[in-house]
Amino acid sequence: DSKVARLVQAAAANPAICPTPAQVQDLLRASKADQTETLYLAIITSFEAWRSAMLDGDGSLDGPMAVALFLAKEHASTSGKTEVARSALAWYFDLIGCQTNLARDPIPVAISQGSLRRAPPVVHHDKVTEDEIKLIFQSFTGPNLPMSDHRIGTVLTLMFSAFLRVLEVVVLKRSDVKLDSSHVWLNIRKSKTDQLGKAKRQPVARSGGPFCAVLNLERWLARVLQATFLFPCLSTVQSMVTKPMSVDLVRAELRRVLQVCGITRSLTPHSFRGGAATLAIERGVPTRAVMAMGRWASTGGFVPYVEVNAKTLAGADRLL
C-alpha cells in the first residue's frame, strides 16, 4: 500500500508510456547517497523491530508517541545525534505514504532538539602542525626507505597537501593521478560530501622545495608500477597488484610514525586534514578557497577543522 509500491505498479501497468519499474526504483534509490541509504535502512529496521516489541505490550502506543520514545532511546547510543534517526524515519514515512508524517510531529521534533542540547560536547581532534608534518616528511619519505615506510609517509603527506580524508586516499588508483609541470591532479572517486557520486579533480602544486609532496609522489609511483591502487597492500605480490591499503592499517602505521618521530600528541588521520586547513587560514588563504580545496560544503562543517589560535584570529582580536 506504500506510495512506492503504487508508483511501481503504475509504471508496470503502462509499459508503453512509462519507464520500467526498475528505472523508477533506481531513481528513488538515487535520491540518497549510498552511504546515507545504508545508514537510514539500518535505523528504519531497528525502529520497526523496536516498535513491534513495544506494541506487543501496549497496543495503544503508536504514532508520534512511538517515534518520540524511539528517539529518546537512541539518544544514549548516538551521543545525542538523534536528528539523523529522525531524518531517516521522516524519509521512510514519506515513502510509505503516511497521511501525516509521524517523524515531523512536534513531539518527536522536540525530543530530537532536546537530545542535541543534552549531547556531550564535541571533542575535536588535534591538528598536525607544520613542524610535525615536516618531521614526518623527513623521516618517512624517500626512495631509499623500506616500502612500508615510504608508503605511509606518502599517504600522510598527501592527505595533508590535498586535504584528503583517509577513506578518500586509500581508494585512489594509479589511474587517478595525472602529473604535469606544475601540479599533480587527483581524481577523488569517493568523498563524504559527494552526494551525487561525481568524482572531483583535486590539484596539489609543486613547491619546488625540500618538502614537495608532488616530487615525493612521483618517487612513490616509480616504486609501484604494477599496482592498481596508488597505495597497495604490500603483504604479497598478488595483493600488491590488486588490493589497496586498508584504513585500519593507515591508523596502525600512523601510531608507528608518531612513535618513531617522537610526537606525543594523539594525532589521527583526520588531524592532517585539519592541520592543512589551519595552516592555510594562518597564512591568510581566503576561507572560501580553503573550503573549496577541502570540499567542505558548509561553514558549520568546516569550522571545527580550524584551530583557534593567535594566528587564525589575527586581525579579529585587534579591531581598535
mmCIF file of C-alpha atoms in Angstrom:
data_model
loop_
_atom_site.group_PDB
_atom_site.id
_atom_site.type_symbol
_atom_site.label_atom_id
_atom_site.label_comp_id
_atom_site.label_asym_id
_atom_site.label_seq_id
_atom_site.Cartn_x
_atom_site.Cartn_y
_atom_site.Cartn_z
ATOM 1 C CA ASP A 1 0.000 0.000 0.000
ATOM 2 C CA SER A 2 3.004 2.330 0.041
ATOM 3 C CA LYS A 3 3.427 5.227 -2.354
ATOM 4 C CA VAL A 4 6.477 3.484 -3.794
ATOM 5 C CA ALA A 5 4.538 0.287 -4.472
ATOM 6 C CA ARG A 6 1.712 2.180 -6.189
ATOM 7 C CA LEU A 7 4.221 4.119 -8.302
ATOM 8 C CA VAL A 8 5.980 0.948 -9.433
ATOM 9 C CA GLN A 9 2.663 -0.790 -10.140
ATOM 10 C CA ALA A 10 1.518 2.142 -12.271
ATOM 11 C CA ALA A 11 4.744 2.006 -14.297
ATOM 12 C CA ALA A 12 4.382 -1.758 -14.796
ATOM 13 C CA ALA A 13 0.754 -1.395 -15.877
ATOM 14 C CA ASN A 14 1.610 1.190 -18.556
ATOM 15 C CA PRO A 15 4.817 -0.064 -20.226
ATOM 16 C CA ALA A 16 4.171 1.763 -23.495
ATOM 17 C CA ILE A 17 4.203 5.239 -21.967
ATOM 18 C CA CYS A 18 6.081 4.806 -18.649
ATOM 19 C CA PRO A 19 9.679 3.965 -17.726
ATOM 20 C CA THR A 20 10.300 0.451 -16.468
ATOM 21 C CA PRO A 21 9.692 -0.294 -12.760
ATOM 22 C CA ALA A 22 13.433 -0.916 -12.385
ATOM 23 C CA GLN A 23 14.205 2.588 -13.697
ATOM 24 C CA VAL A 24 11.688 4.136 -11.316
ATOM 25 C CA GLN A 25 13.120 2.252 -8.342
ATOM 26 C CA ASP A 26 16.664 3.203 -9.366
ATOM 27 C CA LEU A 27 15.761 6.909 -9.411
ATOM 28 C CA LEU A 28 14.122 6.671 -5.997
ATOM 29 C CA ARG A 29 17.176 4.939 -4.525
ATOM 30 C CA ALA A 30 19.468 7.525 -6.137
ATOM 31 C CA SER A 31 17.704 10.281 -4.177
ATOM 32 C CA LYS A 32 20.014 9.410 -1.286
ATOM 33 C CA ALA A 33 23.718 8.689 -1.399
ATOM 34 C CA ASP A 34 24.589 5.010 -0.979
ATOM 35 C CA GLN A 35 26.108 5.537 2.469
ATOM 36 C CA THR A 36 23.112 7.604 3.591
ATOM 37 C CA GLU A 37 20.662 4.991 2.341
ATOM 38 C CA THR A 38 22.545 2.194 4.124
ATOM 39 C CA LEU A 39 22.534 4.200 7.368
ATOM 40 C CA TYR A 40 18.839 5.071 7.021
ATOM 41 C CA LEU A 41 17.809 1.480 6.298
ATOM 42 C CA ALA A 42 19.598 0.262 9.424
ATOM 43 C CA ILE A 43 17.747 2.857 11.522
ATOM 44 C CA ILE A 44 14.384 2.019 9.913
ATOM 45 C CA THR A 45 14.881 -1.710 10.512
ATOM 46 C CA SER A 46 15.800 -1.046 14.132
ATOM 47 C CA PHE A 47 12.754 1.182 14.594
ATOM 48 C CA GLU A 48 10.299 -1.358 13.173
ATOM 49 C CA ALA A 49 11.702 -4.154 15.355
ATOM 50 C CA TRP A 50 11.573 -1.920 18.444
ATOM 51 C CA ARG A 51 8.040 -0.708 17.678
ATOM 52 C CA SER A 52 6.788 -4.273 17.212
ATOM 53 C CA ALA A 53 8.222 -5.245 20.601
ATOM 54 C CA MET A 54 6.618 -2.218 22.240
ATOM 55 C CA LEU A 55 3.222 -2.803 20.628
ATOM 56 C CA ASP A 56 3.172 -6.406 21.879
ATOM 57 C CA GLY A 57 2.975 -4.955 25.361
ATOM 58 C CA ASP A 58 0.750 -1.958 24.686
ATOM 59 C CA GLY A 59 -1.315 -1.786 21.513
ATOM 60 C CA SER A 60 -2.213 1.836 22.187
ATOM 61 C CA LEU A 61 1.371 3.020 21.810
ATOM 62 C CA ASP A 62 1.814 4.038 18.203
ATOM 63 C CA GLY A 63 2.134 7.098 16.014
ATOM 64 C CA PRO A 64 4.217 10.075 17.163
ATOM 65 C CA MET A 65 4.478 8.634 20.684
ATOM 66 C CA ALA A 66 6.338 5.585 19.416
ATOM 67 C CA VAL A 67 8.668 7.728 17.289
ATOM 68 C CA ALA A 68 9.399 10.063 20.197
ATOM 69 C CA LEU A 69 10.206 7.193 22.579
ATOM 70 C CA PHE A 70 12.414 5.542 19.957
ATOM 71 C CA LEU A 71 14.389 8.769 19.535
ATOM 72 C CA ALA A 72 14.718 9.094 23.309
ATOM 73 C CA LYS A 73 16.069 5.532 23.381
ATOM 74 C CA GLU A 74 18.518 6.362 20.596
ATOM 75 C CA HIS A 75 19.862 9.390 22.488
ATOM 76 C CA ALA A 76 22.290 7.397 24.632
ATOM 77 C CA SER A 77 23.673 5.260 21.791
ATOM 78 C CA THR A 78 24.077 8.126 19.317
ATOM 79 C CA SER A 79 25.739 10.678 21.607
ATOM 80 C CA GLY A 80 22.766 12.950 21.188
ATOM 81 C CA LYS A 81 22.719 12.861 17.368
ATOM 82 C CA THR A 82 19.122 11.710 17.101
ATOM 83 C CA GLU A 83 18.375 14.128 14.249
ATOM 84 C CA VAL A 84 19.892 11.565 11.843
ATOM 85 C CA ALA A 85 17.454 8.936 13.140
ATOM 86 C CA ARG A 86 14.538 11.361 12.864
ATOM 87 C CA SER A 87 15.547 12.255 9.285
ATOM 88 C CA ALA A 88 15.690 8.556 8.395
ATOM 89 C CA LEU A 89 12.204 7.981 9.779
ATOM 90 C CA ALA A 90 10.839 11.091 8.061
ATOM 91 C CA TRP A 91 12.164 9.755 4.737
ATOM 92 C CA TYR A 92 10.650 6.357 5.492
ATOM 93 C CA PHE A 93 7.202 7.698 6.363
ATOM 94 C CA ASP A 94 7.203 9.924 3.261
ATOM 95 C CA LEU A 95 7.859 6.907 1.034
ATOM 96 C CA ILE A 96 5.358 4.531 2.612
ATOM 97 C CA GLY A 97 2.670 7.167 2.325
ATOM 98 C CA CYS A 98 1.550 8.092 5.834
ATOM 99 C CA GLN A 99 -1.209 10.688 5.788
ATOM 100 C CA THR A 100 0.735 12.605 8.454
ATOM 101 C CA ASN A 101 4.479 12.139 8.719
ATOM 102 C CA LEU A 102 4.989 10.852 12.269
ATOM 103 C CA ALA A 103 8.628 11.986 12.434
ATOM 104 C CA ARG A 104 7.612 15.604 11.776
ATOM 105 C CA ASP A 105 5.157 15.725 14.659
ATOM 106 C CA PRO A 106 6.089 18.396 17.279
ATOM 107 C CA ILE A 107 6.809 15.793 19.979
ATOM 108 C CA PRO A 108 9.494 13.807 18.030
ATOM 109 C CA VAL A 109 10.950 17.120 16.819
ATOM 110 C CA ALA A 110 11.165 18.375 20.425
ATOM 111 C CA ILE A 111 12.803 15.122 21.560
ATOM 112 C CA SER A 112 15.407 15.449 18.786
ATOM 113 C CA GLN A 113 16.116 19.081 19.671
ATOM 114 C CA GLY A 114 16.378 18.223 23.372
ATOM 115 C CA SER A 115 18.770 15.396 22.554
ATOM 116 C CA LEU A 116 21.029 17.822 20.708
ATOM 117 C CA ARG A 117 21.071 20.212 23.684
ATOM 118 C CA ARG A 118 21.896 17.369 26.072
ATOM 119 C CA ALA A 119 24.584 15.884 23.846
ATOM 120 C CA PRO A 120 28.103 15.749 25.295
ATOM 121 C CA PRO A 121 30.471 18.436 23.998
ATOM 122 C CA VAL A 122 32.234 17.574 20.780
ATOM 123 C CA VAL A 123 35.889 16.609 21.237
ATOM 124 C CA HIS A 124 37.873 17.849 18.263
ATOM 125 C CA HIS A 125 40.952 16.026 17.022
ATOM 126 C CA ASP A 126 44.379 17.567 17.449
ATOM 127 C CA LYS A 127 45.633 19.157 14.238
ATOM 128 C CA VAL A 128 49.053 18.253 12.893
ATOM 129 C CA THR A 129 51.383 21.260 12.943
ATOM 130 C CA GLU A 130 53.723 22.473 10.224
ATOM 131 C CA ASP A 131 56.757 21.308 12.219
ATOM 132 C CA GLU A 132 55.224 17.856 12.751
ATOM 133 C CA ILE A 133 54.370 17.308 9.081
ATOM 134 C CA LYS A 134 57.886 18.361 8.106
ATOM 135 C CA LEU A 135 59.353 15.922 10.630
ATOM 136 C CA ILE A 136 57.201 13.118 9.199
ATOM 137 C CA PHE A 137 58.239 14.132 5.680
ATOM 138 C CA GLN A 138 61.922 13.978 6.569
ATOM 139 C CA SER A 139 61.646 10.613 8.333
ATOM 140 C CA PHE A 140 59.187 8.733 6.135
ATOM 141 C CA THR A 141 59.592 9.842 2.525
ATOM 142 C CA GLY A 142 62.297 8.997 0.028
ATOM 143 C CA PRO A 143 63.032 6.212 -2.478
ATOM 144 C CA ASN A 144 65.691 4.568 -0.306
ATOM 145 C CA LEU A 145 63.332 3.779 2.571
ATOM 146 C CA PRO A 146 61.600 0.413 3.038
ATOM 147 C CA MET A 147 58.388 0.249 1.014
ATOM 148 C CA SER A 148 56.128 0.282 4.084
ATOM 149 C CA ASP A 149 57.831 3.396 5.470
ATOM 150 C CA HIS A 150 57.693 5.262 2.170
ATOM 151 C CA ARG A 151 54.054 4.262 1.685
ATOM 152 C CA ILE A 152 52.764 5.617 4.993
ATOM 153 C CA GLY A 153 54.880 8.758 4.648
ATOM 154 C CA THR A 154 53.401 9.403 1.221
ATOM 155 C CA VAL A 155 49.862 8.700 2.468
ATOM 156 C CA LEU A 156 50.190 11.195 5.329
ATOM 157 C CA THR A 157 51.894 13.959 3.354
ATOM 158 C CA LEU A 158 49.370 13.594 0.519
ATOM 159 C CA MET A 159 46.447 13.705 2.975
ATOM 160 C CA PHE A 160 47.908 16.944 4.315
ATOM 161 C CA SER A 161 48.752 18.528 0.965
ATOM 162 C CA ALA A 162 45.434 17.644 -0.705
ATOM 163 C CA PHE A 163 43.163 17.978 2.380
ATOM 164 C CA LEU A 164 42.126 14.329 1.957
ATOM 165 C CA ARG A 165 40.049 12.128 4.227
ATOM 166 C CA VAL A 166 41.546 8.706 4.916
ATOM 167 C CA LEU A 167 38.712 6.974 3.025
ATOM 168 C CA GLU A 168 39.442 9.149 0.008
ATOM 169 C CA VAL A 169 43.146 8.389 -0.090
ATOM 170 C CA VAL A 170 43.006 4.585 0.257
ATOM 171 C CA VAL A 171 40.698 4.174 -2.766
ATOM 172 C CA LEU A 172 42.900 6.240 -5.085
ATOM 173 C CA LYS A 173 44.169 4.305 -8.095
ATOM 174 C CA ARG A 174 47.296 4.974 -10.118
ATOM 175 C CA SER A 175 44.983 5.960 -12.966
ATOM 176 C CA ASP A 176 43.553 8.700 -10.723
ATOM 177 C CA VAL A 177 46.901 10.516 -10.721
ATOM 178 C CA LYS A 178 47.814 12.942 -13.523
ATOM 179 C CA LEU A 179 51.089 14.856 -13.370
ATOM 180 C CA ASP A 180 52.108 17.990 -15.238
ATOM 181 C CA SER A 181 54.915 20.502 -14.904
ATOM 182 C CA SER A 182 53.258 22.495 -12.120
ATOM 183 C CA HIS A 183 50.767 20.194 -10.374
ATOM 184 C CA VAL A 184 49.536 16.731 -9.659
ATOM 185 C CA TRP A 185 45.813 16.274 -10.284
ATOM 186 C CA LEU A 186 43.982 13.681 -8.209
ATOM 187 C CA ASN A 187 40.670 12.192 -9.245
ATOM 188 C CA ILE A 188 38.762 11.887 -5.951
ATOM 189 C CA ARG A 189 36.439 8.963 -6.639
ATOM 190 C CA LYS A 190 34.739 8.676 -3.276
ATOM 191 C CA SER A 191 34.010 11.612 -0.997
ATOM 192 C CA LYS A 192 31.784 12.104 2.042
ATOM 193 C CA THR A 193 30.243 15.257 0.604
ATOM 194 C CA ASP A 194 29.896 13.930 -2.954
ATOM 195 C CA GLN A 195 26.198 13.074 -2.614
ATOM 196 C CA LEU A 196 25.715 12.737 -6.384
ATOM 197 C CA GLY A 197 28.591 10.301 -6.836
ATOM 198 C CA LYS A 198 30.534 12.529 -9.197
ATOM 199 C CA ALA A 199 34.317 12.444 -8.974
ATOM 200 C CA LYS A 200 36.236 15.669 -8.338
ATOM 201 C CA ARG A 201 39.669 16.694 -9.587
ATOM 202 C CA GLN A 202 41.951 17.931 -6.822
ATOM 203 C CA PRO A 203 45.172 19.867 -7.541
ATOM 204 C CA VAL A 204 48.366 19.851 -5.490
ATOM 205 C CA ALA A 205 51.026 22.326 -6.615
ATOM 206 C CA ARG A 206 54.728 21.598 -6.889
ATOM 207 C CA SER A 207 56.504 23.580 -4.190
ATOM 208 C CA GLY A 208 59.995 23.097 -5.559
ATOM 209 C CA GLY A 209 61.335 22.920 -2.015
ATOM 210 C CA PRO A 210 62.585 20.117 0.241
ATOM 211 C CA PHE A 211 59.013 19.231 1.295
ATOM 212 C CA CYS A 212 57.444 18.888 -2.130
ATOM 213 C CA ALA A 213 54.584 16.383 -1.904
ATOM 214 C CA VAL A 214 54.388 16.117 -5.705
ATOM 215 C CA LEU A 215 58.043 15.153 -6.101
ATOM 216 C CA ASN A 216 57.690 12.555 -3.359
ATOM 217 C CA LEU A 217 54.558 11.179 -5.023
ATOM 218 C CA GLU A 218 56.456 10.801 -8.309
ATOM 219 C CA ARG A 219 59.145 8.820 -6.497
ATOM 220 C CA TRP A 220 56.487 6.623 -4.891
ATOM 221 C CA LEU A 221 54.771 5.985 -8.238
ATOM 222 C CA ALA A 222 58.063 4.715 -9.636
ATOM 223 C CA ARG A 223 58.089 2.016 -6.928
ATOM 224 C CA VAL A 224 54.572 0.661 -7.585
ATOM 225 C CA LEU A 225 54.487 0.444 -11.374
ATOM 226 C CA GLN A 226 52.405 -2.754 -11.421
ATOM 227 C CA ALA A 227 49.884 -1.772 -8.739
ATOM 228 C CA THR A 228 46.259 -0.947 -9.463
ATOM 229 C CA PHE A 229 45.851 1.178 -6.344
ATOM 230 C CA LEU A 230 48.064 4.125 -5.518
ATOM 231 C CA PHE A 231 48.722 2.739 -2.045
ATOM 232 C CA PRO A 232 48.608 -1.037 -2.387
ATOM 233 C CA CYS A 233 48.632 -3.763 0.218
ATOM 234 C CA LEU A 234 52.225 -4.999 0.470
ATOM 235 C CA SER A 235 51.645 -8.387 2.136
ATOM 236 C CA THR A 236 52.042 -10.478 -1.059
ATOM 237 C CA VAL A 237 52.983 -9.938 -4.693
ATOM 238 C CA GLN A 238 49.383 -10.611 -5.743
ATOM 239 C CA SER A 239 47.844 -8.273 -3.162
ATOM 240 C CA MET A 240 50.283 -5.539 -4.170
ATOM 241 C CA VAL A 241 48.804 -5.688 -7.668
ATOM 242 C CA THR A 242 45.112 -5.890 -6.761
ATOM 243 C CA LYS A 243 44.389 -4.731 -3.175
ATOM 244 C CA PRO A 244 44.504 -1.281 -1.546
ATOM 245 C CA MET A 245 45.960 -0.435 1.837
ATOM 246 C CA SER A 246 43.201 -0.583 4.468
ATOM 247 C CA VAL A 247 42.008 2.293 6.664
ATOM 248 C CA ASP A 248 42.841 0.267 9.780
ATOM 249 C CA LEU A 249 46.403 -0.186 8.537
ATOM 250 C CA VAL A 250 46.739 3.569 7.964
ATOM 251 C CA ARG A 251 45.744 4.132 11.602
ATOM 252 C CA ALA A 252 48.145 1.467 12.870
ATOM 253 C CA GLU A 253 51.012 2.773 10.746
ATOM 254 C CA LEU A 254 50.326 6.330 11.907
ATOM 255 C CA ARG A 255 50.839 5.218 15.505
ATOM 256 C CA ARG A 256 54.226 3.800 14.484
ATOM 257 C CA VAL A 257 55.139 7.033 12.685
ATOM 258 C CA LEU A 258 54.299 9.125 15.741
ATOM 259 C CA GLN A 259 56.411 6.898 17.975
ATOM 260 C CA VAL A 260 59.419 6.993 15.636
ATOM 261 C CA CYS A 261 59.168 10.787 15.242
ATOM 262 C CA GLY A 262 58.744 11.354 18.977
ATOM 263 C CA ILE A 263 55.354 13.037 18.534
ATOM 264 C CA THR A 264 53.423 12.513 21.748
ATOM 265 C CA ARG A 265 50.148 14.164 20.770
ATOM 266 C CA SER A 266 47.204 11.895 19.857
ATOM 267 C CA LEU A 267 47.064 12.552 16.133
ATOM 268 C CA THR A 268 44.592 10.667 13.940
ATOM 269 C CA PRO A 269 44.244 10.513 10.147
ATOM 270 C CA HIS A 270 41.757 13.393 10.422
ATOM 271 C CA SER A 271 44.468 15.501 12.083
ATOM 272 C CA PHE A 272 46.176 16.006 8.709
ATOM 273 C CA ARG A 273 43.106 17.439 7.008
ATOM 274 C CA GLY A 274 42.511 19.760 9.963
ATOM 275 C CA GLY A 275 46.179 20.694 10.135
ATOM 276 C CA ALA A 276 46.168 21.673 6.471
ATOM 277 C CA ALA A 277 43.052 23.826 6.925
ATOM 278 C CA THR A 278 44.524 25.531 9.999
ATOM 279 C CA LEU A 279 47.859 26.281 8.320
ATOM 280 C CA ALA A 280 46.108 27.674 5.231
ATOM 281 C CA ILE A 281 43.979 30.050 7.330
ATOM 282 C CA GLU A 282 47.053 31.096 9.332
ATOM 283 C CA ARG A 283 48.765 32.028 6.070
ATOM 284 C CA GLY A 284 45.855 34.205 5.036
ATOM 285 C CA VAL A 285 44.269 31.955 2.399
ATOM 286 C CA PRO A 286 40.609 33.045 2.000
ATOM 287 C CA THR A 287 38.169 30.806 3.842
ATOM 288 C CA ARG A 288 36.181 30.039 0.701
ATOM 289 C CA ALA A 289 39.323 28.862 -1.079
ATOM 290 C CA VAL A 290 40.229 26.563 1.833
ATOM 291 C CA MET A 291 36.688 25.174 1.919
ATOM 292 C CA ALA A 292 36.793 24.516 -1.821
ATOM 293 C CA MET A 293 40.169 22.795 -1.549
ATOM 294 C CA GLY A 294 38.911 20.548 1.244
ATOM 295 C CA ARG A 295 35.447 20.071 -0.312
ATOM 296 C CA TRP A 296 33.613 21.410 2.744
ATOM 297 C CA ALA A 297 30.016 22.117 1.743
ATOM 298 C CA SER A 298 29.098 24.291 4.737
ATOM 299 C CA THR A 299 30.809 26.700 7.091
ATOM 300 C CA GLY A 300 29.410 24.754 10.039
ATOM 301 C CA GLY A 301 31.170 21.607 8.853
ATOM 302 C CA PHE A 302 34.396 23.487 8.165
ATOM 303 C CA VAL A 303 34.830 25.475 11.396
ATOM 304 C CA PRO A 304 35.799 22.521 13.673
ATOM 305 C CA TYR A 305 38.771 21.758 11.417
ATOM 306 C CA VAL A 306 40.448 25.098 12.076
ATOM 307 C CA GLU A 307 42.398 25.509 15.300
ATOM 308 C CA VAL A 308 41.546 28.700 17.168
ATOM 309 C CA ASN A 309 44.849 30.423 17.945
ATOM 310 C CA ALA A 310 46.528 33.816 17.696
ATOM 311 C CA LYS A 311 47.345 33.333 14.006
ATOM 312 C CA THR A 312 43.905 32.181 12.862
ATOM 313 C CA LEU A 313 42.352 35.022 14.860
ATOM 314 C CA ALA A 314 44.851 37.583 13.564
ATOM 315 C CA GLY A 315 43.079 40.862 12.918
ATOM 316 C CA ALA A 316 39.828 39.788 14.591
ATOM 317 C CA ASP A 317 41.389 40.429 18.015
ATOM 318 C CA ARG A 318 42.694 43.927 17.099
ATOM 319 C CA LEU A 319 39.687 45.918 15.932
ATOM 320 C CA LEU A 320 40.600 49.223 17.650
#
